[in-house]
Structure formats: structure tokens, C-alpha cells
């Protein structure tokens, strides 16, 4: 039984009041078999730190600036995230690739800035429904991965996490089948091993409509080292149930 990484992405949800209840439930979870992380909106990082310090739950952010600091109105730097003891940060989530037109170069820079501050980047990759229809899923996913692998020299395989998130499965209630998750994760693993002899050490998460019903099946798959959970992480008891799964 290996420890998995269970990550909750709250997206743009929450309030001081509703967060307090969620944090209370999560902080009450002890002796979890997995490493558990909640990624909260920037403005609630102080609350996350105050509520979760000393608990088994870690916290992080959903994005980071591609710049170190300066005249970048509205952005939040990796150094600022480190001030709030963020452990993880999402990079290249499909919602940001789409709504903020994040380019490959911006994603690499964000990834590098996170690493510079010892915050573990979770690189989100995944094909759209159209890519899938056109039979391009594998090539799209590997290209998105290569953006980082090929541009960053001396990248330690254990220093980052990959989240395979088929875009068509995010927030739709339609998770990918276990067969297709298995196939894509094996492909990603093989690619990581070809890139680096220690490619086994990069954790690969699955994300896309993970729920209390399907999480165990997914977590038991080979090459699935954890899950990235959106909507289901907003219901603290559901998220805690996923966090308790031993797979
Ligand atoms: C996500 O936001 O990364 C995600 C996987 O969302 P959901 O679980 O709601 O599909």
C-alpha cells in the first residue's frame, strides 16, 4: 500500500465562513494514509495556514506569476506564496490555459518560479474533446509535458508532479474510464522514464470528475499516484472520505 497524493482544487469558491467549516473538518482528520493538500484562492492562504498548521493537511495555491516581482498588477509571485508556506501550486490548469490564454513559455516560467521557492509545481496536462475526436490525445499530452521537460535543464524528477486531466472530464461529471486513465498514465510514465532514468519518481495524478464513488477504483490503478479533485473537494466530508482511501 503506497501513500497517494490527494489534492483538492477549490477553484474560485469559498468565503471566510464556509472555509472555516471545511478547514475544521479537514484538520480533524488524523493518521491519514495519504498526503492531502488543499489548493485555495490566494486571499484565503492566510486562513489556510492558520487553520491547518499542525494538522495532517497541507495547502497551496492554484496559480503563480511567471514573474519574480514588480509591476505586474494583480499577480502573485512564488516568493509571496512561500511567505504563506505553500507546499504545492498548480501550473497550466486547463481553465487558465483557456480563459487566460496561458502560453507554453508562461507555463514553463511559472513552473520554474515555483521550484525556485521550493514549492512543488503540479503541471496539468490533458487533451480537449476535439483533440480526442481527432485521435490526437496522446500527442497533445506528451507535447504539453515536453514543454517543461525539454526546456528546463537539470530538472529533478521528484521535484514536480504531473496531473493528467482530460479537459472534457473536468467539471462534467464524466470521468475518463479506468482503461483510458491506465493507458494515458502508462504512456506518461514511459515518456518520463525515457526522459530521465529516475522518471519513476515523478508522481502522476488523475483529475476530472473524481468523486467518492470512483476515487478508489482510480487510485488502485498502476501509475496513478494520486488524484486532483475539483468539485468534490468543496464538500469537506466527501474530500475527507477520498483522503482516507487506502489503495
Ligand atoms: C479540476 O479542477 O482540476 C478538476 C479535476 O475538477 P473536477 O473534479 O470538478 O472535474
Coordinates of C-alpha atoms and ligand atoms in Angstrom, one line a residue:
X1 CA 0.0 0.0 0.0
X2 CA 1.6 3.2 -1.2
X3 CA 0.9 6.7 0.1
X4 CA -1.0 8.7 -2.5
X5 CA -1.3 12.4 -3.1
X6 CA -4.8 13.7 -2.8
X7 CA -5.2 17.3 -3.9
X8 CA -8.3 19.4 -3.6
X9 CA -8.7 22.3 -6.0
X10 CA -11.3 24.7 -4.6
X11 CA -11.1 26.9 -7.7
X12 CA -12.9 30.3 -7.2
X13 CA -15.1 29.1 -4.4
X14 CA -15.2 29.8 -0.6
X15 CA -15.7 32.5 1.9
X16 CA -14.1 33.0 5.3
X17 CA -17.1 31.4 6.9
X18 CA -17.6 28.4 4.7
X19 CA -13.8 27.8 4.6
X20 CA -13.7 27.7 8.4
X21 CA -16.1 24.8 8.4
X22 CA -14.2 23.0 5.7
X23 CA -10.8 23.5 7.4
X24 CA -12.3 22.3 10.7
X25 CA -13.4 19.1 9.2
X26 CA -10.2 18.5 7.4
X27 CA -8.0 19.4 10.3
X28 CA -9.9 16.9 12.4
X29 CA -8.7 14.1 10.1
X30 CA -5.7 12.3 11.7
X31 CA -3.5 9.4 10.7
X32 CA -4.4 9.8 7.1
X33 CA -2.9 7.1 4.8
X34 CA -2.2 9.7 2.1
X35 CA -0.6 13.1 1.7
X36 CA -3.5 15.5 1.4
X37 CA -3.4 19.1 0.1
X38 CA -6.0 21.8 -0.5
X39 CA -5.4 24.5 -3.1
X40 CA -7.3 27.6 -2.0
X41 CA -7.8 31.0 -3.6
X42 CA -4.9 33.4 -2.9
X43 CA -6.9 35.5 -0.5
X44 CA -7.6 32.6 1.8
X45 CA -4.0 31.4 2.1
X46 CA -3.5 33.1 5.5
X47 CA -6.7 31.4 6.7
X48 CA -5.5 28.0 5.4
X49 CA -2.1 28.5 7.1
X50 CA -3.7 29.5 10.4
X51 CA -6.3 26.7 10.3
X52 CA -4.1 23.8 9.0
X53 CA -0.8 24.3 10.7
X54 CA -0.1 21.4 12.9
X55 CA -2.7 19.2 11.1
X56 CA -2.0 16.4 8.6
X57 CA -3.3 18.6 5.8
X58 CA -1.0 20.7 3.6
X59 CA -2.1 23.8 1.5
X60 CA -1.1 25.5 -1.7
X61 CA -2.3 27.8 -4.5
X62 CA -4.0 27.4 -7.8
X63 CA -1.6 29.6 -9.8
X64 CA 1.6 31.6 -9.6
X65 CA 3.1 34.5 -11.5
X66 CA 5.6 33.9 -14.3
X67 CA 7.5 36.9 -12.9
X68 CA 9.6 37.2 -9.8
X69 CA 8.0 40.5 -8.7
X70 CA 7.5 44.2 -9.7
X71 CA 5.0 46.0 -11.8
X72 CA 2.6 43.1 -12.6
X73 CA -0.8 44.3 -11.2
X74 CA -2.9 41.6 -9.8
X75 CA -0.3 38.9 -9.9
X76 CA 1.0 36.8 -7.0
X77 CA 4.7 35.7 -7.0
X78 CA 6.2 32.4 -5.8
X79 CA 8.0 34.4 -3.1
X80 CA 4.7 35.6 -1.8
X81 CA 3.3 32.0 -1.8
X82 CA 6.4 30.9 0.1
X83 CA 5.6 33.6 2.7
X84 CA 2.4 31.6 3.4
X85 CA 4.2 28.3 3.5
X86 CA 2.5 27.0 0.3
X87 CA 3.7 23.4 -0.4
X88 CA 2.2 23.0 -3.9
X89 CA 0.9 25.1 -6.7
X90 CA -1.0 24.2 -9.9
X91 CA 0.6 25.2 -13.1
X92 CA -1.1 25.2 -16.5
X93 CA -4.6 24.2 -15.3
X94 CA -6.8 23.9 -18.4
X95 CA -9.1 26.6 -17.1
X96 CA -6.2 29.0 -17.0
X97 CA -4.8 27.8 -20.4
X98 CA -8.2 28.6 -21.8
X99 CA -9.5 31.7 -20.0
X100 CA -6.1 33.4 -19.6
X101 CA -4.5 32.1 -22.8
X102 CA -1.5 30.8 -20.9
X103 CA 1.2 30.0 -23.4
X104 CA 3.8 27.3 -23.1
X105 CA 6.5 29.8 -22.3
X106 CA 4.4 31.3 -19.5
X107 CA 3.7 27.9 -18.1
X108 CA 7.5 27.0 -18.0
X109 CA 8.3 30.3 -16.3
X110 CA 5.6 29.7 -13.6
X111 CA 6.9 26.2 -13.1
X112 CA 10.5 27.4 -12.7
X113 CA 9.5 30.2 -10.3
X114 CA 7.6 27.7 -8.1
X115 CA 10.7 25.4 -8.0
X116 CA 12.9 28.4 -7.2
X117 CA 10.9 28.9 -4.0
X118 CA 10.8 25.2 -3.1
X119 CA 7.1 25.0 -3.9
X120 CA 6.2 21.8 -5.8
X121 CA 4.5 22.6 -9.1
X122 CA 1.7 20.3 -10.3
X123 CA 1.8 20.5 -14.1
X124 CA -1.7 20.0 -15.5
X125 CA -1.8 18.4 -18.9
X126 CA -4.7 17.0 -20.9
X127 CA -6.5 16.8 -24.2
X128 CA -9.7 18.5 -25.2
X129 CA -12.8 16.6 -26.6
X130 CA -11.8 17.8 -30.0
X131 CA -8.3 16.5 -29.7
X132 CA -9.7 13.2 -28.7
X133 CA -12.1 13.1 -31.6
X134 CA -9.2 13.8 -33.9
X135 CA -7.2 11.0 -32.4
X136 CA -4.6 13.4 -31.0
X137 CA -4.9 12.8 -27.3
X138 CA -1.5 11.2 -26.8
X139 CA 0.4 13.6 -28.9
X140 CA -1.2 16.6 -27.2
X141 CA -0.5 15.3 -23.7
X142 CA 3.1 14.5 -24.5
X143 CA 3.7 17.8 -26.1
X144 CA 2.4 19.6 -23.1
X145 CA 4.7 17.5 -20.9
X146 CA 7.7 18.2 -23.2
X147 CA 7.2 21.9 -22.9
X148 CA 8.6 21.6 -19.4
X149 CA 10.9 18.5 -19.8
X150 CA 12.7 19.9 -22.8
X151 CA 13.1 23.5 -21.6
X152 CA 14.2 23.0 -18.0
X153 CA 17.7 21.6 -17.7
X154 CA 18.7 19.5 -14.6
X155 CA 15.0 19.1 -13.6
X156 CA 14.8 16.7 -10.7
X157 CA 12.0 14.1 -11.5
X158 CA 11.0 14.0 -7.8
X159 CA 10.6 17.8 -7.6
X160 CA 7.3 18.1 -9.5
X161 CA 4.0 16.4 -10.0
X162 CA 2.1 15.8 -13.3
X163 CA -1.7 15.8 -13.3
X164 CA -3.3 14.2 -16.3
X165 CA -6.6 16.0 -16.6
X166 CA -8.6 15.3 -19.8
X167 CA -10.3 18.7 -20.3
X168 CA -13.6 17.0 -21.3
X169 CA -13.7 15.3 -17.9
X170 CA -13.2 18.4 -15.8
X171 CA -16.4 19.6 -14.1
X172 CA -18.6 17.5 -16.4
X173 CA -19.4 14.5 -14.1
X174 CA -17.9 12.3 -16.8
X175 CA -14.7 10.8 -15.5
X176 CA -12.4 9.1 -18.0
X177 CA -12.7 5.3 -17.9
X178 CA -10.2 3.3 -15.9
X179 CA -8.9 1.8 -19.1
X180 CA -8.2 5.2 -20.7
X181 CA -6.7 6.5 -17.4
X182 CA -4.4 3.5 -17.3
X183 CA -3.4 3.8 -20.9
X184 CA -2.6 7.5 -20.6
X185 CA -0.7 7.2 -17.3
X186 CA 1.4 4.3 -18.7
X187 CA 2.2 6.5 -21.7
X188 CA 3.2 9.4 -19.5
X189 CA 5.3 7.1 -17.2
X190 CA 7.1 5.6 -20.2
X191 CA 7.8 9.1 -21.5
X192 CA 9.2 10.2 -18.1
X193 CA 11.4 7.2 -17.9
X194 CA 12.8 7.8 -21.4
X195 CA 13.5 11.4 -20.4
X196 CA 15.2 10.5 -17.1
X197 CA 16.5 7.3 -15.6
X198 CA 14.6 8.4 -12.4
X199 CA 11.4 9.1 -14.2
X200 CA 9.6 6.6 -11.9
X201 CA 9.9 9.2 -9.1
X202 CA 7.6 11.8 -10.7
X203 CA 4.1 11.4 -9.3
X204 CA 1.3 11.3 -11.8
X205 CA -2.2 12.3 -10.6
X206 CA -5.5 11.8 -12.4
X207 CA -8.1 14.7 -12.4
X208 CA -11.5 15.0 -14.0
X209 CA -14.8 14.4 -12.1
X210 CA -13.2 12.3 -9.3
X211 CA -15.9 11.5 -6.7
X212 CA -16.3 9.4 -3.6
X213 CA -17.7 6.7 -5.9
X214 CA -14.9 6.4 -8.4
X215 CA -11.8 7.5 -6.4
X216 CA -10.9 4.1 -5.0
X217 CA -11.0 2.4 -8.4
X218 CA -8.8 5.1 -9.9
X219 CA -6.4 5.2 -7.1
X220 CA -5.8 1.5 -7.3
X221 CA -4.5 1.8 -10.9
X222 CA -0.9 1.3 -11.7
X223 CA 0.9 4.6 -12.3
X224 CA -1.8 6.6 -10.6
X225 CA 0.0 8.2 -7.6
X226 CA -3.0 10.3 -6.6
X227 CA -6.0 12.4 -7.7
X228 CA -6.7 16.1 -8.3
X229 CA -10.3 16.7 -7.1
X230 CA -12.3 19.8 -8.0
X231 CA -16.0 19.9 -7.2
X232 CA -15.9 17.0 -4.8
X233 CA -13.3 18.8 -2.7
X234 CA -15.8 21.5 -1.8
X235 CA -17.8 19.1 0.3
X236 CA -15.3 18.5 3.1
X237 CA -16.7 15.2 4.2
X238 CA -16.5 13.8 0.7
X239 CA -13.0 15.1 0.3
X240 CA -12.1 13.6 3.7
X241 CA -13.6 10.3 2.6
X242 CA -11.3 10.3 -0.5
X243 CA -8.4 11.3 1.6
X244 CA -8.9 8.2 3.8
X245 CA -8.9 5.7 0.9
X246 CA -6.1 3.1 1.2
X247 CA -5.2 2.0 -2.3
Ligands
LIG1 C1 -10.0 20.3 -11.6 O1 -10.5 21.4 -11.4 O2 -8.8 20.2 -11.7 C2 -11.0 19.2 -11.6 C3 -10.5 18.0 -11.8 O3 -12.3 19.4 -11.4 P1 -13.5 18.4 -11.2 O4 -13.0 17.4 -10.2 O5 -14.6 19.2 -10.7 O6 -13.7 17.7 -12.5

